[in-house]
Amino acid sequence: MHAWSKEQKVLLILAPTLVALQIVFFQLLVHFFGDTWGYLLGYVVYWLVWCIPVPLLFLKQKQSRLWTFPTSASKSWVHILSISLISLPVIATFFAVFAPYISLAGWKIALLALLFALINAPLEERLWRGVFPVYFPHSRLFGFLYPTLFFGLWHLAPALAKDSGMDGGIFSFVGGAMFMGLLWAWYSYRFKTILPTTVAHILTNTFAFTGFLYVNWFS
């Protein structure tokens, strides 16, 4: 029988705990501070409580390895296909959200979305696609599928606190995150790097949140 390490046990408990507590945090913050500031503070709590400290505690000296490009595999057909797959959310959000809204939103809102993306995407990648594959390198269930599931479920917290205002509502928001997470997690698990997925995540967040910000606060 496999003997779990203390760190592995903590990570397995941490993921559902994060989801449950972030739902509570978002509800309380939106209740006391309103839709705009409460929603933003919900993300700040997410970053400060989970996304920053957990990788710092668990990865330590291993962090630098996550920001390298797999040059040895870069020309293989598997890697080329994988890069194409992790680019799908970028392409989808560009045509589904960014292209229809950028003329209405303007570049100032797009820059706000980019600022959010530059903070959120690298922090999320380190937590969900960085930590778990390091501690479960030989388990597709816990190094790949488990963090993907809870990455998607954590999006219930902002979705339940405030409707995105976009087509599909909460199911589209959470389901889209699950799909993106599935592609990005597979790449990170397979190639042991989060550099390409972080770039894809930044672009996806920028395109998606340009429309989200405009629809919810600037339209």
Coordinates of C-alpha atoms in Angstrom, one line a residue:
M1 CA 0.0 0.0 0.0
H2 CA 1.3 3.5 -0.9
A3 CA 2.5 5.5 2.0
W4 CA 1.4 9.1 1.6
S5 CA 3.9 11.8 2.7
K6 CA 2.7 14.6 5.1
E7 CA 3.0 17.1 2.2
Q8 CA 0.8 14.9 0.0
K9 CA -1.8 14.5 2.6
V10 CA -1.9 18.3 3.2
L11 CA -2.3 19.0 -0.5
L12 CA -5.2 16.6 -0.9
I13 CA -7.0 18.3 2.0
L14 CA -6.0 21.8 0.9
A15 CA -7.7 21.7 -2.5
P16 CA -11.4 21.1 -1.3
T17 CA -10.7 23.4 1.7
L18 CA -9.7 26.2 -0.6
V19 CA -12.9 25.8 -2.6
A20 CA -15.1 25.8 0.4
L21 CA -13.5 28.7 2.2
Q22 CA -13.2 30.8 -0.9
I23 CA -17.0 30.5 -1.5
V24 CA -17.5 31.7 2.0
F25 CA -15.0 34.5 1.7
F26 CA -16.5 35.8 -1.6
Q27 CA -20.0 35.7 -0.1
L28 CA -19.0 37.6 3.0
L29 CA -16.8 40.2 1.1
V30 CA -19.5 41.0 -1.5
H31 CA -22.1 41.2 1.3
F32 CA -20.0 43.7 3.4
F33 CA -18.2 45.6 0.6
G34 CA -20.5 45.4 -2.4
D35 CA -20.2 43.8 -5.8
T36 CA -17.1 45.7 -7.0
W37 CA -14.8 45.8 -4.0
G38 CA -16.0 42.6 -2.5
Y39 CA -15.4 40.7 -5.7
L40 CA -11.9 42.2 -6.1
L41 CA -11.1 41.5 -2.4
G42 CA -12.2 37.9 -2.9
Y43 CA -9.4 37.5 -5.5
V44 CA -6.9 39.3 -3.2
V45 CA -7.7 36.8 -0.4
Y46 CA -7.3 33.9 -2.9
W47 CA -3.9 35.2 -3.9
L48 CA -2.6 36.1 -0.4
V49 CA -4.0 33.0 1.5
W50 CA -3.5 30.3 -1.1
C51 CA -1.7 31.2 -4.4
I52 CA 1.4 32.8 -2.9
P53 CA 2.1 31.0 0.4
V54 CA 1.3 27.4 -0.7
P55 CA 3.9 27.3 -3.6
L56 CA 6.5 29.1 -1.3
L57 CA 6.0 26.5 1.4
F58 CA 5.9 23.4 -0.9
L59 CA 8.1 24.1 -3.8
K60 CA 11.0 26.0 -2.2
Q61 CA 14.2 25.4 -4.4
K62 CA 12.1 23.5 -7.0
Q63 CA 10.4 26.7 -8.2
S64 CA 13.0 27.7 -10.7
R65 CA 12.6 24.5 -12.7
L66 CA 9.0 25.3 -13.4
W67 CA 9.8 28.4 -15.5
T68 CA 11.9 26.6 -18.2
F69 CA 11.0 25.7 -21.7
P70 CA 11.3 22.0 -22.6
T71 CA 13.8 22.5 -25.4
S72 CA 14.7 18.8 -25.7
A73 CA 11.1 18.0 -26.6
S74 CA 10.1 21.2 -28.4
K75 CA 10.3 19.8 -31.9
S76 CA 8.5 16.5 -31.2
W77 CA 5.1 16.0 -32.6
V78 CA 3.7 15.4 -29.1
H79 CA 5.0 18.7 -27.9
I80 CA 3.8 20.6 -30.9
L81 CA 0.3 19.0 -30.5
S82 CA 0.4 19.9 -26.8
I83 CA 1.2 23.5 -27.5
S84 CA -1.6 23.7 -30.0
L85 CA -4.0 22.3 -27.4
I86 CA -3.1 24.7 -24.6
S87 CA -3.6 27.5 -27.1
L88 CA -7.2 26.6 -27.7
P89 CA -8.6 28.6 -24.8
V90 CA -6.6 31.7 -26.0
I91 CA -8.1 31.4 -29.5
A92 CA -11.6 30.7 -28.1
T93 CA -11.7 33.6 -25.7
F94 CA -10.3 36.0 -28.3
F95 CA -13.0 35.3 -30.8
A96 CA -15.9 34.6 -28.4
V97 CA -15.2 37.5 -26.0
F98 CA -12.4 39.9 -26.8
A99 CA -13.2 40.5 -30.5
P100 CA -16.9 41.3 -29.9
Y101 CA -16.2 43.6 -26.9
I102 CA -13.0 45.4 -27.5
S103 CA -14.5 48.1 -29.7
L104 CA -17.0 48.8 -27.0
A105 CA -14.7 48.4 -24.0
G106 CA -11.7 50.3 -25.3
W107 CA -8.1 49.7 -24.6
K108 CA -8.1 51.1 -21.1
I109 CA -10.4 48.3 -19.9
A110 CA -8.3 45.8 -21.9
L111 CA -5.2 47.1 -20.0
L112 CA -7.0 46.6 -16.7
A113 CA -7.8 43.1 -17.7
L114 CA -4.1 42.6 -18.6
L115 CA -3.0 43.9 -15.2
F116 CA -5.4 41.4 -13.5
A117 CA -4.1 38.6 -15.8
L118 CA -0.4 39.4 -15.1
I119 CA -1.1 38.9 -11.4
N120 CA -3.7 36.1 -11.4
A121 CA -2.3 33.7 -14.1
P122 CA 1.3 33.2 -12.8
L123 CA 0.0 32.7 -9.3
E124 CA -2.7 30.2 -10.3
E125 CA -0.3 28.3 -12.5
R126 CA 2.3 27.9 -9.6
L127 CA -0.4 26.6 -7.3
W128 CA -2.5 24.3 -9.5
R129 CA -0.1 23.3 -12.2
G130 CA 3.2 23.7 -10.3
V131 CA 2.8 22.2 -6.8
F132 CA 0.7 19.1 -7.5
P133 CA 2.8 17.5 -10.4
V134 CA 5.9 18.0 -8.2
Y135 CA 4.4 16.0 -5.3
F136 CA 2.5 13.5 -7.4
P137 CA 4.9 13.0 -10.4
H138 CA 3.8 9.4 -11.1
S139 CA 0.1 9.8 -10.5
R140 CA -2.2 11.1 -13.2
L141 CA -5.1 11.0 -10.8
F142 CA -3.5 13.3 -8.2
G143 CA -0.9 15.1 -10.2
F144 CA -3.2 15.9 -13.1
L145 CA -6.9 15.2 -12.6
Y146 CA -7.3 16.1 -9.0
P147 CA -5.9 19.7 -9.2
T148 CA -7.8 20.2 -12.4
L149 CA -11.1 19.3 -10.8
F150 CA -10.6 21.7 -7.9
F151 CA -9.2 24.4 -10.1
G152 CA -12.5 24.3 -11.9
L153 CA -14.6 24.1 -8.8
W154 CA -12.8 27.0 -7.1
H155 CA -14.4 29.2 -9.8
L156 CA -17.7 28.6 -8.1
A157 CA -16.6 31.2 -5.5
P158 CA -16.6 34.2 -7.8
A159 CA -19.4 32.8 -9.9
L160 CA -21.8 32.4 -7.0
A161 CA -20.9 35.8 -5.6
K162 CA -21.6 37.7 -8.8
D163 CA -23.1 36.6 -12.2
S164 CA -20.5 37.0 -14.9
G165 CA -23.1 38.6 -17.1
M166 CA -21.8 36.6 -20.0
D167 CA -23.6 33.9 -22.1
G168 CA -24.0 30.6 -20.3
G169 CA -23.7 32.0 -16.7
I170 CA -22.2 30.0 -13.9
F171 CA -22.0 26.8 -16.0
S172 CA -20.1 28.4 -18.7
F173 CA -17.8 30.1 -16.3
V174 CA -17.0 27.0 -14.2
G175 CA -17.1 24.6 -17.2
G176 CA -14.8 26.8 -19.2
A177 CA -12.3 27.0 -16.4
M178 CA -12.4 23.2 -16.0
F179 CA -11.8 22.7 -19.7
M180 CA -8.9 25.2 -19.8
G181 CA -7.5 23.6 -16.6
L182 CA -7.6 20.2 -18.2
L183 CA -5.5 21.2 -21.2
W184 CA -3.0 23.3 -19.1
A185 CA -2.7 20.6 -16.4
W186 CA -2.0 17.9 -18.9
Y187 CA 0.8 20.0 -20.5
S188 CA 2.3 20.9 -17.1
Y189 CA 2.1 17.3 -15.9
R190 CA 3.6 15.9 -19.1
F191 CA 6.5 18.4 -19.6
K192 CA 7.1 19.5 -16.0
T193 CA 6.9 23.2 -16.8
I194 CA 4.4 26.0 -16.4
L195 CA 6.0 28.6 -18.6
P196 CA 3.9 28.0 -21.8
T197 CA 0.7 27.5 -19.8
T198 CA 1.3 30.7 -17.9
V199 CA 1.5 32.6 -21.2
A200 CA -1.7 30.9 -22.4
H201 CA -3.4 31.7 -19.1
I202 CA -2.3 35.4 -19.2
L203 CA -3.7 35.8 -22.7
T204 CA -6.9 33.9 -21.9
N205 CA -7.5 36.0 -18.7
T206 CA -6.9 39.2 -20.6
F207 CA -9.3 38.4 -23.4
A208 CA -12.0 37.0 -21.1
F209 CA -11.8 39.7 -18.5
T210 CA -11.9 42.5 -21.1
G211 CA -15.5 41.5 -21.8
F212 CA -16.3 40.7 -18.2
L213 CA -15.2 44.1 -16.9
Y214 CA -17.0 45.9 -19.6
V215 CA -20.3 44.0 -19.2
N216 CA -20.3 44.2 -15.4
W217 CA -18.9 47.6 -14.5
F218 CA -18.4 49.8 -17.6
S219 CA -21.3 49.2 -20.0

